[in-house]
Coordinates of C-alpha atoms and ligand atoms in Angstrom, one line a residue:
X1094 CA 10.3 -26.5 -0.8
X1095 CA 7.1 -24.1 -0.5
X1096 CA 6.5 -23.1 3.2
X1097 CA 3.0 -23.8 4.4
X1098 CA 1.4 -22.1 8.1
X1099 CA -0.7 -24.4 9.5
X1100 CA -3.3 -22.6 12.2
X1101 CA -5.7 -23.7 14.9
X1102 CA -8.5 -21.4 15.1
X1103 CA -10.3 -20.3 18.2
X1104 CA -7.5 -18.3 20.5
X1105 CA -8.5 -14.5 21.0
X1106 CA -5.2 -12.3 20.1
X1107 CA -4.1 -10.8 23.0
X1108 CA -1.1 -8.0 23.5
X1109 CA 0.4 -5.4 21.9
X1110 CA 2.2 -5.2 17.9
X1111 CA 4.7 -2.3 16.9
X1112 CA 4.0 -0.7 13.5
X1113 CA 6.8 0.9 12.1
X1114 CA 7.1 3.0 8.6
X1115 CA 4.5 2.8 5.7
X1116 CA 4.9 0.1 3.3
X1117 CA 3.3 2.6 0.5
X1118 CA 5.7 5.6 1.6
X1119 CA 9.3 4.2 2.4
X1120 CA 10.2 2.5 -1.0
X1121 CA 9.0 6.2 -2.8
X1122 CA 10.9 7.7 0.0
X1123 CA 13.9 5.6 -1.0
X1124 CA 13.7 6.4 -4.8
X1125 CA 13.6 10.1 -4.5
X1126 CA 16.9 10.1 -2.5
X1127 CA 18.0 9.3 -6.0
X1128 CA 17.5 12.9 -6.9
X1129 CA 19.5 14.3 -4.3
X1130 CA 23.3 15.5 -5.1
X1131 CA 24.0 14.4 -1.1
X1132 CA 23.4 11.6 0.8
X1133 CA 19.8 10.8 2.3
X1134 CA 18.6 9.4 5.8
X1135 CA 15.4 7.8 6.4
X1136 CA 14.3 6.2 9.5
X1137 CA 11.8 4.0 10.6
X1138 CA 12.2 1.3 8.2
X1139 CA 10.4 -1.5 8.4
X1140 CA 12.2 -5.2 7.2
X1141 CA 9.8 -6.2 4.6
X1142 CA 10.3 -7.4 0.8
X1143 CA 9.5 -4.3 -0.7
X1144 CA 12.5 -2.3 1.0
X1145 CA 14.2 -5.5 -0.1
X1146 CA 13.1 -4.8 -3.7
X1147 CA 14.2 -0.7 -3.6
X1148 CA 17.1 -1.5 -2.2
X1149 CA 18.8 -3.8 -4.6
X1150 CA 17.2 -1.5 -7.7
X1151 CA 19.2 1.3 -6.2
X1152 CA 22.0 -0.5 -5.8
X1153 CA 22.2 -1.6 -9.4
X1154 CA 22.2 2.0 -10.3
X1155 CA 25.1 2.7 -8.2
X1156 CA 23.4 4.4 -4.8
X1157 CA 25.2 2.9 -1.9
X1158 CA 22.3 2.0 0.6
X1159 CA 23.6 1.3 4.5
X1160 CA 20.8 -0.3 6.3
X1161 CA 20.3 -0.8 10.0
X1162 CA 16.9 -3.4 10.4
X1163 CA 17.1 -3.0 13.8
X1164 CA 16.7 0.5 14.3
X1165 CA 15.2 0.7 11.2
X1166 CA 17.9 3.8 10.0
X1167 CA 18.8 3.8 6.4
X1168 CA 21.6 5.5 4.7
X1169 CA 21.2 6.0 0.8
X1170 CA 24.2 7.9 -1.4
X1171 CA 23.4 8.8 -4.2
X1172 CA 26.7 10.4 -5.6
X1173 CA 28.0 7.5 -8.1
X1174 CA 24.5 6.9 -9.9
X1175 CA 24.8 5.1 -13.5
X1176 CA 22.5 3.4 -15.7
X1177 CA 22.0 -0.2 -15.2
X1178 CA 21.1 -3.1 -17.5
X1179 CA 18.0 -3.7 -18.5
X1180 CA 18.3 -7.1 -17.5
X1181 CA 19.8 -6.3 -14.0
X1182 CA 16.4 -4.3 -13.7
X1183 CA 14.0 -7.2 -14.8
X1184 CA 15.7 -9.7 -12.3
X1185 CA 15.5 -7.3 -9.3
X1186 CA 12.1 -5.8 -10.4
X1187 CA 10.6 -9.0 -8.5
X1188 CA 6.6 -9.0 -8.1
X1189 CA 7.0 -4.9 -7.2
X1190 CA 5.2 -2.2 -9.0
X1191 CA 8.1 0.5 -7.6
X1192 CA 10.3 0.1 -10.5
X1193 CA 7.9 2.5 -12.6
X1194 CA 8.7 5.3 -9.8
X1195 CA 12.5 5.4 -10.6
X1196 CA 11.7 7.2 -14.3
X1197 CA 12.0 11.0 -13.7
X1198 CA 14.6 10.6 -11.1
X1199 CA 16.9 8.5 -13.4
X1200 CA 16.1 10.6 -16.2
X1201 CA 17.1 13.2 -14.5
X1202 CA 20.0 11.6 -13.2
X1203 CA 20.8 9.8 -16.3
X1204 CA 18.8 11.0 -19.1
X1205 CA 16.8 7.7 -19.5
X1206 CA 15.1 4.8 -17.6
X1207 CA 13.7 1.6 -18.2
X1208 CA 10.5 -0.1 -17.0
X1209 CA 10.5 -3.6 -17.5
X1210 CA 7.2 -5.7 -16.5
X1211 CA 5.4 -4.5 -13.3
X1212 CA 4.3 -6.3 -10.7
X1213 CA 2.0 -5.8 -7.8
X1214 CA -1.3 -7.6 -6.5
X1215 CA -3.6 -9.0 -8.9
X1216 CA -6.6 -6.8 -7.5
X1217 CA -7.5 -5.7 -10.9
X1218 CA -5.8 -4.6 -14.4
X1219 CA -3.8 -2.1 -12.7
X1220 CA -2.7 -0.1 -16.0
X1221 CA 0.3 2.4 -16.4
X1222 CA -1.8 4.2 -18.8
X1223 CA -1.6 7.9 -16.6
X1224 CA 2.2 7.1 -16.1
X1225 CA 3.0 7.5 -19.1
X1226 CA 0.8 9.7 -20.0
X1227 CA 2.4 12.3 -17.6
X1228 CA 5.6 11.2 -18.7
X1229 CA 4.9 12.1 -22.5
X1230 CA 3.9 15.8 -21.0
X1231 CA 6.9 16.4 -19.2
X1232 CA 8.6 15.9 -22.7
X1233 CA 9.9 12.2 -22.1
X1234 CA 10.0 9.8 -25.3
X1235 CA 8.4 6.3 -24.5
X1236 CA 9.6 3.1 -26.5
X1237 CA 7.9 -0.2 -25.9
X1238 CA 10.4 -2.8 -26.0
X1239 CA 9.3 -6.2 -25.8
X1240 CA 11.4 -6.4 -22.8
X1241 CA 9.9 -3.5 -21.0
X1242 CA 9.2 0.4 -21.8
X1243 CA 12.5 2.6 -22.3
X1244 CA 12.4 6.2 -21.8
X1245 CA 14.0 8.7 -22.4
X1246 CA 14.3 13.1 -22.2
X1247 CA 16.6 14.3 -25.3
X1248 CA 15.7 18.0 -24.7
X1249 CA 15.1 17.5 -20.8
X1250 CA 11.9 18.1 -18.9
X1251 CA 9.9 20.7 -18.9
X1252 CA 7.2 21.6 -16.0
X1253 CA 3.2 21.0 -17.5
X1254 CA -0.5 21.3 -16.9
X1255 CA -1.3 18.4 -15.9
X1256 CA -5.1 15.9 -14.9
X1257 CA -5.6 13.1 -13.9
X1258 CA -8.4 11.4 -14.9
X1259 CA -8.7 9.2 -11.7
X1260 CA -6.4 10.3 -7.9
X1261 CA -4.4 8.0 -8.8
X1262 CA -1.5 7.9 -5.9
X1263 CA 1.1 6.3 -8.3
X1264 CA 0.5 8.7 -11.2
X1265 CA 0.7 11.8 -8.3
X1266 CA 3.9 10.7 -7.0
X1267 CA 5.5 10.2 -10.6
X1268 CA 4.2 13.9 -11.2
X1269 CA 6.1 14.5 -7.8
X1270 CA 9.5 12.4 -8.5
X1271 CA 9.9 13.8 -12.4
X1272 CA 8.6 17.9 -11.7
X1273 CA 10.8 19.3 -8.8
X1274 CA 13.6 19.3 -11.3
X1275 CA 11.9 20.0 -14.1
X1276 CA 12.0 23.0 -16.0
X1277 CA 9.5 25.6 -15.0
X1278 CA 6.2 25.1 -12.9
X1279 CA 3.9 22.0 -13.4
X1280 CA 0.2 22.3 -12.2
X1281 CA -1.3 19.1 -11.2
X1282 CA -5.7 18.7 -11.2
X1283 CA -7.3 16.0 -9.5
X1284 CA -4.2 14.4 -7.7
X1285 CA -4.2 12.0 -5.0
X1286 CA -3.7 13.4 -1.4
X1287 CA -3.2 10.5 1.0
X1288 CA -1.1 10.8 4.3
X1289 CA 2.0 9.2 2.2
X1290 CA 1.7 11.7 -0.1
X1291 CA 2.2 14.0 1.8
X1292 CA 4.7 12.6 3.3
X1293 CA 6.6 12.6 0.1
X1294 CA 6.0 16.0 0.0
X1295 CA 7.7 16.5 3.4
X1296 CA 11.2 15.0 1.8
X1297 CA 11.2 16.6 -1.2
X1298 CA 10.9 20.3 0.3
X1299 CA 13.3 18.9 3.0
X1300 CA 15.9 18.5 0.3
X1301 CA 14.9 21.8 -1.6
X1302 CA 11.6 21.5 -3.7
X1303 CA 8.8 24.2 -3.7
X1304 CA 5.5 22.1 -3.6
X1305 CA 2.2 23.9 -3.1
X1306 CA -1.3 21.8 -2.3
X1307 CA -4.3 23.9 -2.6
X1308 CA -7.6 22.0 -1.0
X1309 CA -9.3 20.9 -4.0
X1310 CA -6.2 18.4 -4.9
X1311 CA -4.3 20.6 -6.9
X1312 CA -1.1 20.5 -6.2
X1313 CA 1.8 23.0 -7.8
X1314 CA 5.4 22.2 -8.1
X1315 CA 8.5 25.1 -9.1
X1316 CA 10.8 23.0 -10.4
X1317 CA 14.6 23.6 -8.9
X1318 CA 17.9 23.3 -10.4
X1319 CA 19.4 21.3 -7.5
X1320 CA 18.1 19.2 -4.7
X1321 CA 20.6 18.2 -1.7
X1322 CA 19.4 15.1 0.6
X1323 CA 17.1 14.6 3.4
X1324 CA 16.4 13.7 7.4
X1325 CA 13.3 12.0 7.6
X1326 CA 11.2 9.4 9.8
X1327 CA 8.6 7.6 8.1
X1328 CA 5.2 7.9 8.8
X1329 CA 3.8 5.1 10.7
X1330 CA 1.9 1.8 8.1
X1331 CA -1.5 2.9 8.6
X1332 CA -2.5 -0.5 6.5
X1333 CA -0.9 -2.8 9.1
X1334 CA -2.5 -0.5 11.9
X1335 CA -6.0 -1.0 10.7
X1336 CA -5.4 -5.1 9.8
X1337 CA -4.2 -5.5 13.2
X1338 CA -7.4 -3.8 14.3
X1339 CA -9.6 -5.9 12.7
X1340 CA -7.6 -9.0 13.6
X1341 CA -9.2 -7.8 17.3
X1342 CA -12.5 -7.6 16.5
X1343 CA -12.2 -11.1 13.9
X1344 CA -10.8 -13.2 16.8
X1345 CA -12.5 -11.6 20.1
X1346 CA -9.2 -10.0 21.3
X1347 CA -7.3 -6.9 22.5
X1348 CA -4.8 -5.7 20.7
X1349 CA -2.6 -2.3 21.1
X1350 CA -0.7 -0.8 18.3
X1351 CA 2.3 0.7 19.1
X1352 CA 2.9 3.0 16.2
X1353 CA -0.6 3.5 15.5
X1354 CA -1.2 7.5 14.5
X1355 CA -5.2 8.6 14.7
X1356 CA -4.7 11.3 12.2
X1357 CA -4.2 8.9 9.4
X1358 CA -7.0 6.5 10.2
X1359 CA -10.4 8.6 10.9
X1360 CA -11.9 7.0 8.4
X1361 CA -11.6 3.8 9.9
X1362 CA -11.8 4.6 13.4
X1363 CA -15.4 6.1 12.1
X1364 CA -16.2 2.7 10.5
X1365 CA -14.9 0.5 13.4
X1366 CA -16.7 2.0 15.6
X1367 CA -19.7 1.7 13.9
X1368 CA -19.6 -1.7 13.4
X1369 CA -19.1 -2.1 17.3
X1370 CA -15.0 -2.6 18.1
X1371 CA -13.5 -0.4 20.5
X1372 CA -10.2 1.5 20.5
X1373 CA -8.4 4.0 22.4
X1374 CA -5.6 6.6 21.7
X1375 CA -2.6 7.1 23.6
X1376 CA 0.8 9.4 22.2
X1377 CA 2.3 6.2 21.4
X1378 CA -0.2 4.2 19.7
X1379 CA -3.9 3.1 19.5
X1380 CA -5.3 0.0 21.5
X1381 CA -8.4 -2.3 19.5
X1382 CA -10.9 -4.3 21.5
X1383 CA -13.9 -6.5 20.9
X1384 CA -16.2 -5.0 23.6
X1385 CA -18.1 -8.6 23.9
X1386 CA -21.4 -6.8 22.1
X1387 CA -22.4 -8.7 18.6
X1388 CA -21.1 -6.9 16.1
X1389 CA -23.5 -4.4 13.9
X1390 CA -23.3 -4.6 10.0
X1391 CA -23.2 -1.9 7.6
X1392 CA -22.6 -0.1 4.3
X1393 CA -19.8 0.3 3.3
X1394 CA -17.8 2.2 0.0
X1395 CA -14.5 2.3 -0.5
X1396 CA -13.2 5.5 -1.8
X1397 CA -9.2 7.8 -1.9
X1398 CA -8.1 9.9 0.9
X1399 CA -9.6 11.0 3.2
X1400 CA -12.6 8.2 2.5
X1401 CA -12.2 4.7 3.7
X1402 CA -9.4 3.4 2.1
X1403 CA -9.4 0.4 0.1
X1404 CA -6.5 -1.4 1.7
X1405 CA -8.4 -1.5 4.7
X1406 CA -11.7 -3.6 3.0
X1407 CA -10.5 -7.2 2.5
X1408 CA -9.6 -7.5 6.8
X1409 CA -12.7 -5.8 8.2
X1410 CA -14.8 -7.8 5.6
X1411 CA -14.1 -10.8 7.6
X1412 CA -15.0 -9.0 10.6
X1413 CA -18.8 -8.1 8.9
X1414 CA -19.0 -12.1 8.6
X1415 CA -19.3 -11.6 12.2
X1416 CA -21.9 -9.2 12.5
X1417 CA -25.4 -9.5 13.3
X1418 CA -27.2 -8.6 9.7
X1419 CA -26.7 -7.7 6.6
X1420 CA -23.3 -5.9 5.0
X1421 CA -22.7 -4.5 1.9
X1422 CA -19.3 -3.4 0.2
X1423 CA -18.9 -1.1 -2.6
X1424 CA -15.2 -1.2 -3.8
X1425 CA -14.6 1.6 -5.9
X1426 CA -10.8 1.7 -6.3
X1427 CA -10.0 -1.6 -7.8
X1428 CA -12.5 -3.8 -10.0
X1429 CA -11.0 -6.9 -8.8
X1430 CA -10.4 -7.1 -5.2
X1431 CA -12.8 -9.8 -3.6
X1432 CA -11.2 -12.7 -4.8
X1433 CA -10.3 -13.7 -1.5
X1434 CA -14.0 -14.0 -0.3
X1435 CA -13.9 -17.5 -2.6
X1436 CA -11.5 -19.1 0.5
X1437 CA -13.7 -16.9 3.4
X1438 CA -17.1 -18.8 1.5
X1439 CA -15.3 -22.5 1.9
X1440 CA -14.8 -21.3 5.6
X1441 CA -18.5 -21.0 6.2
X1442 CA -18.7 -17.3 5.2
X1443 CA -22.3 -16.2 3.4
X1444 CA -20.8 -13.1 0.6
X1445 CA -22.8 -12.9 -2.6
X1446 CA -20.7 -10.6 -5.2
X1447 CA -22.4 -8.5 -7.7
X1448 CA -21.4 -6.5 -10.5
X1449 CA -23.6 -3.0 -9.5
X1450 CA -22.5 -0.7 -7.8
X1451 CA -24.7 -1.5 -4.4
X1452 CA -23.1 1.9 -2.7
X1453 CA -24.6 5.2 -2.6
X1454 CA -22.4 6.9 -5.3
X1455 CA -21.9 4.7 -8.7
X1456 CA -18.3 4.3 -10.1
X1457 CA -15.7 3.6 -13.2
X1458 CA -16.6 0.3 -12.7
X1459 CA -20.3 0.5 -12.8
X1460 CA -22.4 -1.2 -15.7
X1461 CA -18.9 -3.0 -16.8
X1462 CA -18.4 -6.5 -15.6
X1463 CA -16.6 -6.5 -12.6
X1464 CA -17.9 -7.8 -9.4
X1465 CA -16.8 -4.8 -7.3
X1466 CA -20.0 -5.1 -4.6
X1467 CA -20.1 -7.8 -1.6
X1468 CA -23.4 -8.2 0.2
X1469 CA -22.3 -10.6 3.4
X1470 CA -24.4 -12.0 5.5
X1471 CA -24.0 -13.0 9.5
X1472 CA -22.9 -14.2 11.9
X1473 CA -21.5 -17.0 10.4
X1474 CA -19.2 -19.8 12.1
X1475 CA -16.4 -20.1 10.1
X1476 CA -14.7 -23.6 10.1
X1477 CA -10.6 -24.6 9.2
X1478 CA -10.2 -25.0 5.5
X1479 CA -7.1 -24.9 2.9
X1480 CA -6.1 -21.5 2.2
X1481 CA -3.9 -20.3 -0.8
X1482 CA -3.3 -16.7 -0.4
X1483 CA -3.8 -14.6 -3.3
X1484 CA -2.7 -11.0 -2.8
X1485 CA -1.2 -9.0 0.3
X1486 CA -4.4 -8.1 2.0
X1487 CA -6.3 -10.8 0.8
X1488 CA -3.5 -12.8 2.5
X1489 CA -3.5 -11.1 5.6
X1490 CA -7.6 -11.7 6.1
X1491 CA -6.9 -15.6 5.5
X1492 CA -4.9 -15.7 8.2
X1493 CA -7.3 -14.1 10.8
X1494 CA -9.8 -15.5 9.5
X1495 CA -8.5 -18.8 9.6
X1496 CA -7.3 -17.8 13.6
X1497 CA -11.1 -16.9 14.4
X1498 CA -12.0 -20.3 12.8
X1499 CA -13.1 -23.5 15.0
X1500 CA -10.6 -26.0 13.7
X1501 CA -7.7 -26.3 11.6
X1502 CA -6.7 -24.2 8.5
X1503 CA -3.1 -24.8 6.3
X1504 CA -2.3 -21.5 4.5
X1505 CA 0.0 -21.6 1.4
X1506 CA 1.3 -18.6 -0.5
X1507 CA 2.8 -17.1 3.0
X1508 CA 5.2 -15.2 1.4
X1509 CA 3.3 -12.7 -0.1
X1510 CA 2.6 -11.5 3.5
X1511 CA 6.0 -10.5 3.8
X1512 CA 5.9 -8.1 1.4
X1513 CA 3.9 -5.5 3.5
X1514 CA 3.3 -6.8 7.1
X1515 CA 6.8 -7.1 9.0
X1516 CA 8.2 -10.1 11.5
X1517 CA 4.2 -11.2 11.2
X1518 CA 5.0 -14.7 12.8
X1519 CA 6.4 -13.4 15.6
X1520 CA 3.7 -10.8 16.3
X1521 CA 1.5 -13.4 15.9
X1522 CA 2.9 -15.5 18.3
X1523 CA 3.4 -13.0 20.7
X1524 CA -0.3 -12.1 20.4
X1525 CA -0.9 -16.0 21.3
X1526 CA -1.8 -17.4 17.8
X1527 CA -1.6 -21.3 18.1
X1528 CA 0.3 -21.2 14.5
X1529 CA 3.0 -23.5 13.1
X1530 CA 5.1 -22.7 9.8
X1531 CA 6.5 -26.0 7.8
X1532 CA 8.0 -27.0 4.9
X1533 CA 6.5 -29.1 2.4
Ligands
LIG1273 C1 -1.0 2.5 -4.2 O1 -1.1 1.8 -5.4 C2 -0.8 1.5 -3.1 N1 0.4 0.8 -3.4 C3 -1.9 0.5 -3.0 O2 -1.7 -0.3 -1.9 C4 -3.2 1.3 -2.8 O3 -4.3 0.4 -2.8 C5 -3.4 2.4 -3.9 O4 -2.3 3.2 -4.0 C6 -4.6 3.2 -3.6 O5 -4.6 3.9 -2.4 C7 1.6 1.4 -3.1 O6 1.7 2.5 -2.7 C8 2.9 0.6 -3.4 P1 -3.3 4.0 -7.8 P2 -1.1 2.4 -6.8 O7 -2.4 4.4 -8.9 O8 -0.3 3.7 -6.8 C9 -6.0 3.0 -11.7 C10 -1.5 -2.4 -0.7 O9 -2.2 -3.4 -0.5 N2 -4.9 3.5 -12.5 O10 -3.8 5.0 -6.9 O11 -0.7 1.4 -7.8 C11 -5.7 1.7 -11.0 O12 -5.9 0.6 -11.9 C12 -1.5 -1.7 -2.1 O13 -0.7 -1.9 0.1 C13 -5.0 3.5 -13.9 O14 -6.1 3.2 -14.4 O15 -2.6 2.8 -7.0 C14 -6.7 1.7 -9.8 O16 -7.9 1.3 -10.3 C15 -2.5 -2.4 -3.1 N3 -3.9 3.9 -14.6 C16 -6.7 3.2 -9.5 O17 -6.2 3.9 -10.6 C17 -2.7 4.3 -14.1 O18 -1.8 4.7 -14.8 C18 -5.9 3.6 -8.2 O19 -4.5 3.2 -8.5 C19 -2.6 4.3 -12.7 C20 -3.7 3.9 -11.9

């Protein structure tokens, strides 16, 4: 039996969400536990499929994991670790990309790893290319299987110069995970420096790594012989912050974020203002408000940290089918994330894609044939429709746009929201959503 959400459209959200850890932090947070020689603690957890996912890779490796959903505390030891089979991997690896993070530490751990078919949202190809790449430097051996990728260290890591040819968060934190217990130093060019970054950062000198970031995202890691565990609390899920933000302006309402930090969200707080929502910042959270004025369009380009981030385009595109004029999106980090403008289009919504790159700096995907630029046009009314979700955030804009919507919408392919957006049918009840989840 699939479940299917059935909406009625129209109903301003009203009230206040809590946001709890990053859903692009806590898993990584999770797996470098892994290379402690002591027991970890993490807090503010969020119960979503992803944790879900980390957890039961972990514990097929051995790490006893003691986890508290209410308060959101999580114990992880990882004392007894062992290698597990690669088929136990392949049946827990589920529709995550995560399992490609657990290489250094388990080859530090264990002296090999194995990656079996990644998952992840289909927002483009979403290659492992600079993975493995980095891997290979360190001194790792990788064997494709036609199961999955086995690696493995015979004469142990060494530290490396190291670029990346794109900031490529994944590739950064794999750099992170495999060099604090390398041999030597590894020097990394061009690396990704978002807020969860950083963050990861935070735990692994917590538990005894020596990690330098200089400003021009290099970052410098001394590897250590030994790393004991760590105390942390996850910073806040900046994605869900910014959806719930543009769930405001989508559907007229007024909604406050507990949770919500300002220091990770300039960039959108820039952009949300410019398009005409309101917000204001509190030490607890951040509250989001359609001030009643149309709302203005813009330009808009995608771009890494500390540019507007690309998990944050597919919601507040549905808020630009709301504005006054003409919008344009540039997406420059993934070459295939506007397939959910097809369902926004049936709703009523005027998006025309294009393959240039209508922004004011061209990118990878330039000239290639990928339609990576939106130009939308408003304000349009949009109308109920059938919706199939098709990623996480593409998912998530269905279902406000769907709650902005005069009429009645059915959404299918719920579950995918669950991966990143926590208890989202009871926030959206509690924020007055006329919604109803079935089974069919
Ligand atoms: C992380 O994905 C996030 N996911 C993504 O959030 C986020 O969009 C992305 O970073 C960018 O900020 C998690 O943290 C779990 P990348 P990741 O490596 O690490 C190319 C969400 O909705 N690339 O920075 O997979 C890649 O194809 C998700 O929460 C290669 O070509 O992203 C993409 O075009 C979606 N080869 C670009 O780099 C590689 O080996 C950025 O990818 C690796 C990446």
């Amino acid at each position: 039996m699939a479940k299917l959400l059935t909406v009625q459209g129209g109903k301003p959200l009203e009230g206040s969400v809590h946001v709890r850890g990053a859903k692009n932090l806590v898993p990584k947070a999770m797996v470098a536990a892994l290379l402690g020689s002591e027991p970890s603690q993490l807090r503010n957890v969020p119960e979503i499929k992803d944790v879900e996912i980390v957890t039961n890779l972990l514990q097929i490796h051995g790490v006893k994991v003691d986890a508290d959903p209410a308060t959101g505390d999580l114990t992880l030891d990882p004392r007894d670790t062992y290698s597990a089979a690669h088929s136990e991997i392949d049946a827990y690896a589920g529709d995550s990309r995560i399992p490609i993070l657990f290489c250094g530490p388990l080859m530090h751990q264990n002296g090999e790893a194995f990656i079996p078919d990644l998952g992840g949202c289909r927002i483009g190809d979403r290659p492992i290319n600079y993975h493995l790449e980095v891997l290979r430097n360190f001194g790792a051996v990788v064997d494709k299987t036609p199961t999955g990728i086995h690696i493995s260290a015979p004469r142990g890591l060494k530290g490396a110069k190291l670029t990346l040819p794109f900031p490529s968060v994944g590739a950064t934190e794999q750099v992170l995970l495999t060099a604090v217990l390398a041999e030597g130093i590894t020097e990394l060019d061009n690396a990704a420096v978002e807020p969860e970054i950083h963050d990861l950062i935070a735990i692994l000198q917590q538990m005894g790594a020596i990690i330098t970031v200089f400003t021009d995202r290099v970052i410098r890691i001394e590897g250590v012989e030994r790393l004991s565990g760590y105390r942390h609390r996850a910073i806040p899920d900046r994605n869900e912050s910014a959806s719930w933000a543009s769930a405001a302006l989508v559907t007229q309402g007024d909604i406050y974020v507990k949770g919500a930090a300002q220091r990770d969200l300039t960039a959108f707080l820039n952009t949300y203002r410019k398009i005409g929502g309101e917000f204001s910042v509190d030490d607890e959270g951040i509250r989001f408000w359609h001030a009643g004025h149309p709302l203005k369009p813009l330009v808009l380009e995608t771009d890494v940290h500390p540019g507007f981030m690309t998990d944050w385009q597919q919601p507040l595109v549905v808020a630009l089918t709301q504005a006054h004029g003409v919008s344009i999106v540039h997406e420059t980090v993934y070459e295939n994330r506007f397939g959910f403008t097809e369902a926004l289009e049936r709703m009523g919504a005027s998006i025309q894609l294009h393959r240039e790159c209508l922004g004011s700096s061209p990118c990878r995907f330039g000239q290639r044939n990928f339609l990576h630029s939106a130009v939308i046009s408003g304000p349009v009314e949009l109308k109920g429709a059938e919706i199939n979700v098709p990623d996480l955030r593409g998912g998530f804009s269905h279902l406000i746009a769907a709650l902005a919507a005069k009429g009645t919408s059915t959404v299918t392919g719920i579950e995918v929201i669950n991966r990143g957006y926590e208890h989202f049918m009871d926030k959206l009840v509690g924020l007055g959503a006329d919604v109803e989840m079935s089974e069919r």
